[in-house]
Coordinates of C-alpha atoms and ligand atoms in Angstrom, one line a residue:
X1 CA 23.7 -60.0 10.1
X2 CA 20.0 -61.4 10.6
X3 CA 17.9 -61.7 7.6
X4 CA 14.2 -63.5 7.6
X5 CA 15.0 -66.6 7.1
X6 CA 13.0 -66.9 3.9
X7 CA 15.2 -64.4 2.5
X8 CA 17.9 -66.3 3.5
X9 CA 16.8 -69.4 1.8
X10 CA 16.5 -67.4 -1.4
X11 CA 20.2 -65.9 -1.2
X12 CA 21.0 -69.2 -0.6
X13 CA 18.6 -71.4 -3.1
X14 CA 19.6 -68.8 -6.2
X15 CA 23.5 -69.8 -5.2
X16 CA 22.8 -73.0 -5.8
X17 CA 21.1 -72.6 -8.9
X18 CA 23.9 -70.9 -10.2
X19 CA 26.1 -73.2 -10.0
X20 CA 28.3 -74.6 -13.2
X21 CA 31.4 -76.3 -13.4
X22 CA 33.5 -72.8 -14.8
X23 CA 32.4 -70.9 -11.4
X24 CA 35.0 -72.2 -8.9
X25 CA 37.5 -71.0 -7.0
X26 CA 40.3 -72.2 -9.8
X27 CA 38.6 -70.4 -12.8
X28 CA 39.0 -67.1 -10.0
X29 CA 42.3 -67.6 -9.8
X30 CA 43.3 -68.1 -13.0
X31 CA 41.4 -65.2 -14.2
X32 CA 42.6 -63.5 -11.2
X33 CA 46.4 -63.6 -12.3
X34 CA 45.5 -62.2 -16.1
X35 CA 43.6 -59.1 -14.5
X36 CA 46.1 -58.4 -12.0
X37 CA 48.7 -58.6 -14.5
X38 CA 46.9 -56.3 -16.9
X39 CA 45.9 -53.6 -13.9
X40 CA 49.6 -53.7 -13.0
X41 CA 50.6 -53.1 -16.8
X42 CA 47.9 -50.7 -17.0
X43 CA 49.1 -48.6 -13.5
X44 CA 52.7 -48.5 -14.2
X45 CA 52.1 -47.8 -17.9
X46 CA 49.5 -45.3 -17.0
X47 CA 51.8 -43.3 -14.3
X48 CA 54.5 -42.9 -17.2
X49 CA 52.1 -41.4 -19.0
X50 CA 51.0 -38.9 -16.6
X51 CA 54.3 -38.2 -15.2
X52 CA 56.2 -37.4 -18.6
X53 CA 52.9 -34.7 -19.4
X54 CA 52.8 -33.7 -15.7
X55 CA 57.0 -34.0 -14.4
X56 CA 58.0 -33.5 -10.7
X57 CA 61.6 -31.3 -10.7
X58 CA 64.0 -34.1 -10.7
X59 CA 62.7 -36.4 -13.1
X60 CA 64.2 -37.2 -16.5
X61 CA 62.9 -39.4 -18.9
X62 CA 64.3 -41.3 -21.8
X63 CA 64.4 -40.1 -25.2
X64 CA 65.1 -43.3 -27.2
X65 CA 64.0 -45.2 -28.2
X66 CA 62.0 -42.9 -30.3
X67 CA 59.0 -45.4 -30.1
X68 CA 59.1 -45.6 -26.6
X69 CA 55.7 -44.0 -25.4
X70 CA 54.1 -45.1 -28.3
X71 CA 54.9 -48.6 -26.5
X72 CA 53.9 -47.9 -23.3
X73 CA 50.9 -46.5 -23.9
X74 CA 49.8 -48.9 -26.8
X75 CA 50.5 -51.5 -24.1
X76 CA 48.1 -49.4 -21.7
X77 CA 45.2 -49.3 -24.3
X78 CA 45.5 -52.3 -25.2
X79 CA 45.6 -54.5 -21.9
X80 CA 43.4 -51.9 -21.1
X81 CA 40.9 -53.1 -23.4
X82 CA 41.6 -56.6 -22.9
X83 CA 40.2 -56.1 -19.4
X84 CA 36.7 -56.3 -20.6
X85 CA 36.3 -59.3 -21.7
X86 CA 38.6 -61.0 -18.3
X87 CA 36.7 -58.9 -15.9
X88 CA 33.5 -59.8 -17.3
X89 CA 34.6 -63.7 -17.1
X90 CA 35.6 -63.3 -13.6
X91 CA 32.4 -61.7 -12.5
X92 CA 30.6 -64.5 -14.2
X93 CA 33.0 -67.2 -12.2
X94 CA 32.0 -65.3 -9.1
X95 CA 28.5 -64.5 -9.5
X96 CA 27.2 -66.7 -7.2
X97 CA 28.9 -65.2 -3.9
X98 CA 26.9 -62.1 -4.4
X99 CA 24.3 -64.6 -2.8
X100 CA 26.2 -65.8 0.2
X101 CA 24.4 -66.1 3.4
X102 CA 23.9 -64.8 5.6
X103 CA 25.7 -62.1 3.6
X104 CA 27.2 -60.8 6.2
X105 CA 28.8 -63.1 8.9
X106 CA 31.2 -61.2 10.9
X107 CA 32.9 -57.5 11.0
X108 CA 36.1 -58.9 8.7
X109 CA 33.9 -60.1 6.6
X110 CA 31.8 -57.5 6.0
X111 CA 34.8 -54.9 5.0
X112 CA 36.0 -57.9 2.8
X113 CA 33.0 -57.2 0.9
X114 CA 32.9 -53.8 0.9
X115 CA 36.6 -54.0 -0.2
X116 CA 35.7 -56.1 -3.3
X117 CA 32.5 -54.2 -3.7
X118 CA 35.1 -51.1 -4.2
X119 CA 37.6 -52.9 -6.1
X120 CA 34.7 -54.1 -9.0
X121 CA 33.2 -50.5 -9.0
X122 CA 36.1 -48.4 -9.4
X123 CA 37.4 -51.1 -12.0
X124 CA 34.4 -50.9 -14.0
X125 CA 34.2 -47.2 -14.0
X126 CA 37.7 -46.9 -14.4
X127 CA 38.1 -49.1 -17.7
X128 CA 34.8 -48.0 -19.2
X129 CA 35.9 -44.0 -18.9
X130 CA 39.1 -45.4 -20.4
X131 CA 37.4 -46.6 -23.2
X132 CA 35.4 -43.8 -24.0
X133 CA 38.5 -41.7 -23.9
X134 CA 40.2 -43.6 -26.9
X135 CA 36.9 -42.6 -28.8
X136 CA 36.8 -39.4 -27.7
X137 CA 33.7 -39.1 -25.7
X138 CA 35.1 -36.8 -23.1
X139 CA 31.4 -34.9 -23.0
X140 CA 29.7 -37.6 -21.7
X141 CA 30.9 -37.1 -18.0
X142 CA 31.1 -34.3 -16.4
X143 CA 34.2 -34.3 -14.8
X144 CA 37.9 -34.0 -16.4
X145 CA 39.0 -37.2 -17.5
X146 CA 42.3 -37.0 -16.9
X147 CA 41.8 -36.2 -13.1
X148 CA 39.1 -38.9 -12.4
X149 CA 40.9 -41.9 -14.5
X150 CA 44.2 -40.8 -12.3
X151 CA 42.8 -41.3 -8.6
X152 CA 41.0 -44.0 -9.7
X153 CA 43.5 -45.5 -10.6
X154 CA 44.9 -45.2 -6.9
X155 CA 41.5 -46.7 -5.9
X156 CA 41.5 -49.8 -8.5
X157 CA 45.2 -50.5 -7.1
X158 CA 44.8 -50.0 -4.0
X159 CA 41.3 -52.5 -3.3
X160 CA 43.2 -55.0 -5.5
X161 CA 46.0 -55.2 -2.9
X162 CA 43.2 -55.7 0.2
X163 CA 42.1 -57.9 -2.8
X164 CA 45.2 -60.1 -2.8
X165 CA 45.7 -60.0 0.7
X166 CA 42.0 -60.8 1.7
X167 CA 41.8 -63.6 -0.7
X168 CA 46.1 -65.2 -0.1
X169 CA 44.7 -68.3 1.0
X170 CA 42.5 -69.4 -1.3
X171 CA 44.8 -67.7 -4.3
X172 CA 47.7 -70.2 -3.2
X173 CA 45.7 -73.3 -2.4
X174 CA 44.4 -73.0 -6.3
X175 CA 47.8 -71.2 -8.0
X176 CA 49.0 -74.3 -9.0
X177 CA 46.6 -76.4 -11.6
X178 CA 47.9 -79.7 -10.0
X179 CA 46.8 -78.6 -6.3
X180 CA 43.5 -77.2 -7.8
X181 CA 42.3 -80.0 -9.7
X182 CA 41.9 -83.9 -8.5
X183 CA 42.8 -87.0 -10.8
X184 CA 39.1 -87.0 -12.0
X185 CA 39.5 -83.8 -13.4
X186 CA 37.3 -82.2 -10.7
X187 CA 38.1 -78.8 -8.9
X188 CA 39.4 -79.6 -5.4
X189 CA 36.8 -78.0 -3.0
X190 CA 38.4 -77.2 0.2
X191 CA 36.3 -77.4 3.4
X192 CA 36.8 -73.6 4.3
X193 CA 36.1 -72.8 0.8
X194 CA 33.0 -74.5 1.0
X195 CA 29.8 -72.4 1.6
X196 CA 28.8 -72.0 4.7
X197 CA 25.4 -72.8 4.4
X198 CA 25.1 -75.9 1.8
X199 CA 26.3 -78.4 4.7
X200 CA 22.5 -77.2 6.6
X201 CA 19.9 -77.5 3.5
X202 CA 18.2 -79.3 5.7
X203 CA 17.9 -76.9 8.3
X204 CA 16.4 -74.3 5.7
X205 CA 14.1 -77.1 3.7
X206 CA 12.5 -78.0 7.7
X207 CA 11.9 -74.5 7.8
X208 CA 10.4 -73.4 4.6
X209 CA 7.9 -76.5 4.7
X210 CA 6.2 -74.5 7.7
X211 CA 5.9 -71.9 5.3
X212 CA 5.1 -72.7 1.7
X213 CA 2.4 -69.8 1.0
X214 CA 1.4 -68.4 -1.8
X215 CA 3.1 -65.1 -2.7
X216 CA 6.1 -63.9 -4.9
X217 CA 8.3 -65.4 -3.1
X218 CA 6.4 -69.0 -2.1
X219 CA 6.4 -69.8 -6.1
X220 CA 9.8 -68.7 -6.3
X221 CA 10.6 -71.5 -3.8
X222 CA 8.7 -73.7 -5.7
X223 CA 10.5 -72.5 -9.1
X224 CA 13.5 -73.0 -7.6
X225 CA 12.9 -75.9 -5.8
X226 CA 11.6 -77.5 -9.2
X227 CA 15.4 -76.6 -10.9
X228 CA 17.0 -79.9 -11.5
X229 CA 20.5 -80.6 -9.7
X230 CA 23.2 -78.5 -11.1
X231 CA 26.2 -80.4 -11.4
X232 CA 27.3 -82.2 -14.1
X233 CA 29.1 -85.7 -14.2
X234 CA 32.6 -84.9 -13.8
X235 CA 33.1 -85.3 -17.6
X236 CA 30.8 -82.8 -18.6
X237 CA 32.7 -80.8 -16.0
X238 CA 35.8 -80.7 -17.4
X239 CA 34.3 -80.0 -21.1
X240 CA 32.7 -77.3 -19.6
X241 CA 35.6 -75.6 -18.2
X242 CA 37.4 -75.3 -21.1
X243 CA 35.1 -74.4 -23.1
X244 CA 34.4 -71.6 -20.7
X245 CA 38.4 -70.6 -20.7
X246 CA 38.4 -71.4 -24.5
X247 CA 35.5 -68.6 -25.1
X248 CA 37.3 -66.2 -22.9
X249 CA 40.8 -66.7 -24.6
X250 CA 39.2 -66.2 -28.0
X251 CA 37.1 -63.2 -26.9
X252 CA 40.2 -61.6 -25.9
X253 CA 42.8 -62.7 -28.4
X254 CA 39.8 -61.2 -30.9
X255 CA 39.4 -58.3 -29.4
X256 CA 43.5 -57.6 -29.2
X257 CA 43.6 -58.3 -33.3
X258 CA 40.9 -56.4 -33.9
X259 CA 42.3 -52.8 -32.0
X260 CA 45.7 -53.4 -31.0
X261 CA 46.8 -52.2 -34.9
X262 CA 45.9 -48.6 -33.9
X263 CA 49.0 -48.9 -31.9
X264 CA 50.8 -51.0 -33.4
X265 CA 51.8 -51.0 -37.2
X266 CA 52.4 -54.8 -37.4
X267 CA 48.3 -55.4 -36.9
X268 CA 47.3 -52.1 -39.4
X269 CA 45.4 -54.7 -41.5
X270 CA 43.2 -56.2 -38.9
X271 CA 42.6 -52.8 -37.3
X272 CA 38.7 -52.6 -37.2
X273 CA 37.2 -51.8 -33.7
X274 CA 40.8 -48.9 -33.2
X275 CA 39.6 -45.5 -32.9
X276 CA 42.3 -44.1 -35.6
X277 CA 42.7 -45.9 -38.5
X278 CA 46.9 -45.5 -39.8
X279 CA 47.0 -43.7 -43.3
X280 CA 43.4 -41.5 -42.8
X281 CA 43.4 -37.9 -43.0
X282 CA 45.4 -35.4 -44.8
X283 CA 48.6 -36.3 -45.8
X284 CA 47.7 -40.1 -44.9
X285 CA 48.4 -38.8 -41.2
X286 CA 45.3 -38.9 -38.7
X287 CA 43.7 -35.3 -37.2
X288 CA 42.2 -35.1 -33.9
X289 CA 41.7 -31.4 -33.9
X290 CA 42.0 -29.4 -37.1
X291 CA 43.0 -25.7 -37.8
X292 CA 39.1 -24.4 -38.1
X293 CA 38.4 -26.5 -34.8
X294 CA 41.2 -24.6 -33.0
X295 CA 40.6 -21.2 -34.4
X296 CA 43.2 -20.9 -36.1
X297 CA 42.6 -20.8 -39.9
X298 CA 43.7 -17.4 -40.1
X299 CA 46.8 -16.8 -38.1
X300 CA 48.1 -19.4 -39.7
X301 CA 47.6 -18.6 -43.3
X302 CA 48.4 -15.1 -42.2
X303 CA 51.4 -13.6 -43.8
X304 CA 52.4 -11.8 -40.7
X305 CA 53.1 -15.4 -39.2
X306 CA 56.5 -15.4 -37.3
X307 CA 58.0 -18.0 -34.9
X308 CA 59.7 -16.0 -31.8
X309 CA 62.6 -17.1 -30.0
X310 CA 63.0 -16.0 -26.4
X311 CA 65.7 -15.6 -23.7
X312 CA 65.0 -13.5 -21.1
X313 CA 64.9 -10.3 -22.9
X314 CA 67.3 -11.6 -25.7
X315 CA 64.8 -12.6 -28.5
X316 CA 64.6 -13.8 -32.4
X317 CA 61.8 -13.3 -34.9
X318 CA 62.1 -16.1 -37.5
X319 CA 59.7 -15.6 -40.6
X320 CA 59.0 -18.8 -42.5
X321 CA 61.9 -18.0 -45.1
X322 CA 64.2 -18.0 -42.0
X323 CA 63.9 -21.4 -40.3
X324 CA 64.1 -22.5 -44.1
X325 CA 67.4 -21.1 -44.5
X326 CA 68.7 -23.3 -41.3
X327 CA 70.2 -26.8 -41.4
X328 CA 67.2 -29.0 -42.1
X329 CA 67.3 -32.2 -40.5
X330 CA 65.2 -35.0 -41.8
X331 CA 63.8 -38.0 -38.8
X332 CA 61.0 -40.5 -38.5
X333 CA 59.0 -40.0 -35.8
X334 CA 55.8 -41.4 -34.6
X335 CA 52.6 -39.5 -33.4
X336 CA 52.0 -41.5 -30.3
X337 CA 48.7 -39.9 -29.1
X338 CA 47.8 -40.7 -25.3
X339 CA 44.4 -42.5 -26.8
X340 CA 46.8 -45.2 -27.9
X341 CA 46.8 -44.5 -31.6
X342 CA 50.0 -43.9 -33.3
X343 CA 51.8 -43.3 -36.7
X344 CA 55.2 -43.0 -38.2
X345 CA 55.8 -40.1 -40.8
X346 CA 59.0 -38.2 -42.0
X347 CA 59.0 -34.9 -40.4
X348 CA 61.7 -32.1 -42.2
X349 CA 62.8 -28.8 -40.4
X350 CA 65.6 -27.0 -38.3
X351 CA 66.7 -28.4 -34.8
X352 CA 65.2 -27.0 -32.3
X353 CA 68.6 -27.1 -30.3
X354 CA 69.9 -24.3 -33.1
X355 CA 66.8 -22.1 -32.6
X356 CA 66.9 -21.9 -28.9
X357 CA 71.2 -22.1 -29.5
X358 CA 70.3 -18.5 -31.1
X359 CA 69.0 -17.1 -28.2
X360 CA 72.0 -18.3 -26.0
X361 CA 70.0 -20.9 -24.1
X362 CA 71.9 -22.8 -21.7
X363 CA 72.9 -26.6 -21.6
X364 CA 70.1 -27.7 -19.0
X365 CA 67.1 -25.1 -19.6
X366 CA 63.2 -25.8 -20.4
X367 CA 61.4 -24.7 -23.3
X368 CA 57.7 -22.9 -23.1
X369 CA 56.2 -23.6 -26.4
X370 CA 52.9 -21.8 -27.1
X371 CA 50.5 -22.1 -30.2
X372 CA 48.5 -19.9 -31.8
X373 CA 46.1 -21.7 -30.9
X374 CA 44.5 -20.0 -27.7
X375 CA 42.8 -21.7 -24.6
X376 CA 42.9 -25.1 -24.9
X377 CA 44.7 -27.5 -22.9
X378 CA 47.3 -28.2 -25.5
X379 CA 47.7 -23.7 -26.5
X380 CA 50.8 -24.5 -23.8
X381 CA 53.0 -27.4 -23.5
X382 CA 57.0 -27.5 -21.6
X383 CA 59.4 -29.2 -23.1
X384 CA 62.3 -30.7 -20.1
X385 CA 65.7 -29.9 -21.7
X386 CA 66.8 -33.7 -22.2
X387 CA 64.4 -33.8 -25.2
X388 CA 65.0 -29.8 -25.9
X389 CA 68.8 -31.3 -26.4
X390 CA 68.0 -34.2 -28.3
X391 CA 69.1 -34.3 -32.2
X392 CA 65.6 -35.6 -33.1
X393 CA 63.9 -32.6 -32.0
X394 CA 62.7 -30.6 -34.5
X395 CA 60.4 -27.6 -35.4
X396 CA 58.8 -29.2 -38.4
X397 CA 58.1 -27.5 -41.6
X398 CA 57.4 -30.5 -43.8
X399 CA 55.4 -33.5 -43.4
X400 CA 56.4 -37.0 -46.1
X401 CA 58.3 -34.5 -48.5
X402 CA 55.6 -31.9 -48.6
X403 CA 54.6 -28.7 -47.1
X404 CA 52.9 -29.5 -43.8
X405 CA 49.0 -29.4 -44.1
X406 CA 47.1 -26.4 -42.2
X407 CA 45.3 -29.5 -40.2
X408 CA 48.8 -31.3 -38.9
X409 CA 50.2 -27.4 -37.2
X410 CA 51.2 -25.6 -41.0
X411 CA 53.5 -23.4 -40.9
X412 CA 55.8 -25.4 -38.2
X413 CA 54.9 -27.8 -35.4
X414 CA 56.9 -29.2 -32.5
X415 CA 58.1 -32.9 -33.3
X416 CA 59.8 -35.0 -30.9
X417 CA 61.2 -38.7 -29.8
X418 CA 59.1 -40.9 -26.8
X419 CA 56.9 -38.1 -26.1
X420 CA 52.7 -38.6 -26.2
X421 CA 51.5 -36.3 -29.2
X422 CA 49.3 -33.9 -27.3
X423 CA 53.0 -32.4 -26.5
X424 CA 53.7 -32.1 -30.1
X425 CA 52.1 -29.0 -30.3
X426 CA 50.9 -27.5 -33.7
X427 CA 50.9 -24.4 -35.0
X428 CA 53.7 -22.6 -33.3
X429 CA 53.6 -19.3 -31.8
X430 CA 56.6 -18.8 -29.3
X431 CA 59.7 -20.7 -27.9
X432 CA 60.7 -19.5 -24.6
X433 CA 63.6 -20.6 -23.0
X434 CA 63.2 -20.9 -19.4
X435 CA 67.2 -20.5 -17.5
Ligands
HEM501 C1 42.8 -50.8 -14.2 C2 43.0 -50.3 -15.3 C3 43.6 -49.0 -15.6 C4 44.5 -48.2 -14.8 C5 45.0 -48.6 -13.4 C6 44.8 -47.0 -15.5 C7 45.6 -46.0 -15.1 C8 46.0 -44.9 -15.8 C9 46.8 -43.8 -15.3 C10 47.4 -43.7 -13.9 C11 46.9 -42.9 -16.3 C12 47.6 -41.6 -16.2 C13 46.5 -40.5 -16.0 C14 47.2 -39.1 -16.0 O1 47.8 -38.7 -17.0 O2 47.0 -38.4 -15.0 C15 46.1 -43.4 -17.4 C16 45.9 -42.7 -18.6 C17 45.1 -43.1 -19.6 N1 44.4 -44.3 -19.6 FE1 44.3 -45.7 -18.2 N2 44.1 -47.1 -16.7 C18 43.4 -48.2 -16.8 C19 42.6 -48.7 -17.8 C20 42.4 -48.0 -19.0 C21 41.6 -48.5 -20.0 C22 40.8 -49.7 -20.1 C23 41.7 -47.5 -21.0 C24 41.1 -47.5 -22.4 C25 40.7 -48.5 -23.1 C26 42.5 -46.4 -20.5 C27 42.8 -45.3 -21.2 C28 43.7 -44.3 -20.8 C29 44.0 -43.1 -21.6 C30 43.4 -42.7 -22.9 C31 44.9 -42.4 -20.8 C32 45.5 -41.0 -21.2 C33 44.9 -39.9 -20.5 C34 45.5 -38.6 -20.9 O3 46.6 -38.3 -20.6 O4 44.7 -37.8 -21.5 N3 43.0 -46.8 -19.3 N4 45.6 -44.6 -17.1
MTE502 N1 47.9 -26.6 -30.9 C1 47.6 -28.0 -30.9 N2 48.5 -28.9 -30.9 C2 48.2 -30.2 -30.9 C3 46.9 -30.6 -30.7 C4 45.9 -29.6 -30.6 O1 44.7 -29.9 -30.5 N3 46.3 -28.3 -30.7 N4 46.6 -32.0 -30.6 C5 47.7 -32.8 -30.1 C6 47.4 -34.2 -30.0 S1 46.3 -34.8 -28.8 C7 48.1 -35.1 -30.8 S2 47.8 -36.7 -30.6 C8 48.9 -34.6 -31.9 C9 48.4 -35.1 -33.2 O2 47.2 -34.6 -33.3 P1 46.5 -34.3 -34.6 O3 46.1 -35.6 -35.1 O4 45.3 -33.4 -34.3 O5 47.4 -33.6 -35.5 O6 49.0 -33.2 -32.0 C10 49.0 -32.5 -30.8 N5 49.2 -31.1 -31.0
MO503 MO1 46.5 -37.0 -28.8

């Protein structure tokens, strides 16, 4: 593509300028690797998620270790968030290519940087609607999160691979540090590599002197012209660059201490930027949406409260007195919420395996669980019979060795192992067995 050749000069004078020992292909690479990794955590991690809330007919999932989605998605939040701070270094190593000229040189190139202008877009959106998620911000776009983050995460994937593929030769020319940097400690510039235009400054300096007017863009020249010579001694360079890669790495390793505790109990104490905060709320346990939030202050205190059993038409009405009177099983479980919080309590109450056992249900069936709670995403969960069957499952009645509180689903909630607590649905209604 054509552009006035003074426009040209720019693109190609503010490249120049922006020059600095950490922008090179190496420092791409490098950085390259860390996000890839973490997209690649954060895809695989991020399908688990959505497939053990959203099933297709023959999967089965795990159910130990208990802790096992409170792994995978604390591992999604929390490369997730260490994105930030190696996306934004990568863009700052790249930078200067948004100036290349002539910006566009041939077809392949052009859909290499549309491909990469896709791949940073969707990225962006896709980690910052992440973000808002863990802190609850779903009202500031206006479209379901859930949805959105889920095909974007097709797109993110998806331009990284044209990604890889568009950029192979430069990714294994630089993989290894000993290929990448000379005995001087300076980055190897390949000739491809180089831009294509810095070998013809000459051409573009005989043409500006016909042309240095007034105007914006004349004194622009002249600013720009004025800028000393960018590059460092070598020295200098190789301080540079690792204080560059030293800033990143304690950016992120920050950022990891300072949230990753809201997953993970081993970092409670340095927990500051985590949305949830282990041992808030009633009963030390954290509440995303309470009873009065959900309506449901009064069915639940009501004395008329029953938990029904289904079967078909074979059914059982169980007043609180009644799951009482069952074998009570005691477990520690975590809450494992899909923002990437989680915490571990002791949860006290009948199997569910016995209740739905009362109904007749067989070996292999699903269970509907409703709440009283009525038109919200979470009123209606399905529970696949591998974690139905599963001796940790219970129908809690008691949180820590107390009554549970109205806020964490009084009188009796769903708890259960490796599942994401949106399915540990509060305030029960009705268990239907589905043969
Ligand atoms: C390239 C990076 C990322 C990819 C590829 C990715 C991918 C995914 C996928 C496929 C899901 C499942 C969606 C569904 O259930 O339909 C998911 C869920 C989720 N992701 Fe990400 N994600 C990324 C980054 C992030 C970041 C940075 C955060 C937050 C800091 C985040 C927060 C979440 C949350 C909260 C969920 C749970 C959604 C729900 O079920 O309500 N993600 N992610
Ligand atoms: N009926 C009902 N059950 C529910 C919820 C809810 O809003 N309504 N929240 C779910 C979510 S998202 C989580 S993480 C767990 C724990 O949420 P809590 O902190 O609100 O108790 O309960 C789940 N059970
Ligand atoms: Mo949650």
């Amino acid at each position: 593509m054509l552009l006035p050749w003074r426009l040209q000069r720019l693109l190609h004078q503010f490249r120049h300028a922006l020059a600095a020992p950490s922008r090179n292909p190496r420092t791409a690479v490098v950085l390259g690797r860390l996000l890839a990794s973490a997209f690649l955590l954060c895809f695989a991690t991020g399908l688990y998620s959505h497939f053990i809330q959203d099933p297709l007919p023959w999967m089965v999932f795990p159910t130990r270790p208990s802790w096992l989605y409170q792994i995978t998605q604390g591992i999604h939040i929390t490369s997730g968030i260490l994105c930030f701070p190696l996306i934004f270094a990568k863009l700052y190593a790249v930078f200067p290519e948004l100036f290349q000229t002539p910006p566009i040189r041939s077809f392949a190139h052009f859909l290499e940087r549309a491909s990469i202008a896709l791949f940073v877009a969707s990225s962006l959106v896709e980690i910052t609607i992440g973000l808002l998620n863990t802190y609850q911000f779903y009202s500031l776009f206006p479209f379901p999160f859930r949805q959105t983050h889920y095909a974007l995460s097709f797109v993110v994937i998806g331009s990284l691979a044209i990604h890889i593929a568009v950029k192979l030769s430069t990714i294994t020319k630089y993989w290894r540090k000993s290929d990448a940097i000379d005995a001087t400690g300076n980055v190897v510039v390949h000739e491809q590599d180089a831009d294509a235009n810095l070998d013809q400054p000459d051409e573009l300096r005989r043409r500006t002197g016909q042309h240095q007017d007034a105007g914006i863009t004349g004194r622009l020249f002249a600013w720009i012209d004025a800028t000393p010579a960018p590059l460092p001694p070598q020295a200098k360079a190789r301080t540079s660059r690792r204080g560059f890669f030293a800033t990143v790495a304690i950016a992120a390793a920050g950022l990891g201490i300072l949230t990753a505790g809201q997953s993970f109990r081993v970092l409670d104490i340095t927990n500051v930027f985590g949305a949830r905060k282990n041992g808030t709320g009633p009963q030390g346990l954290p509440v995303n949406r309470t009873a009065n939030d959900a309506k449901v202050l009064e069915s639940a205190m009501s004395k008329d409260w029953r938990l029904t059993v289904s079967n078909g038409t074979a059914s059982k009405v169980y007043d609180y007195p009644a799951l009482q009177a069952m074998p009570q099983y005691e477990v520690v479980l975590p809450i494992a919420c899909v923002e990437g919080w989680s915490q571990y309590a002791r949860w006290k109450g009948p199997r569910l395996s016995d209740l739905v056992d009362s109904v007749g249900a067989p070996a292999g069936a699903s269970v509907k669980i409703s709440s009283l709670e009525k038109g919200s995403s979470y009123a209606v969960t399905m529970m696949q019979p591998e974690f139905v069957r599963d001796d940790l499952t219970l129908v809690a009645l008691e949180l820590d060795g107390a009554v549970l509180d109205i806020d964490h689903g009084y009188p009796a909630r769903m708890i259960a192992p490796a599942r994401p607590g949106v399915l540990q649905t509060k305030w029960l209604s009705t268990l239907e067995v589905l043969s």
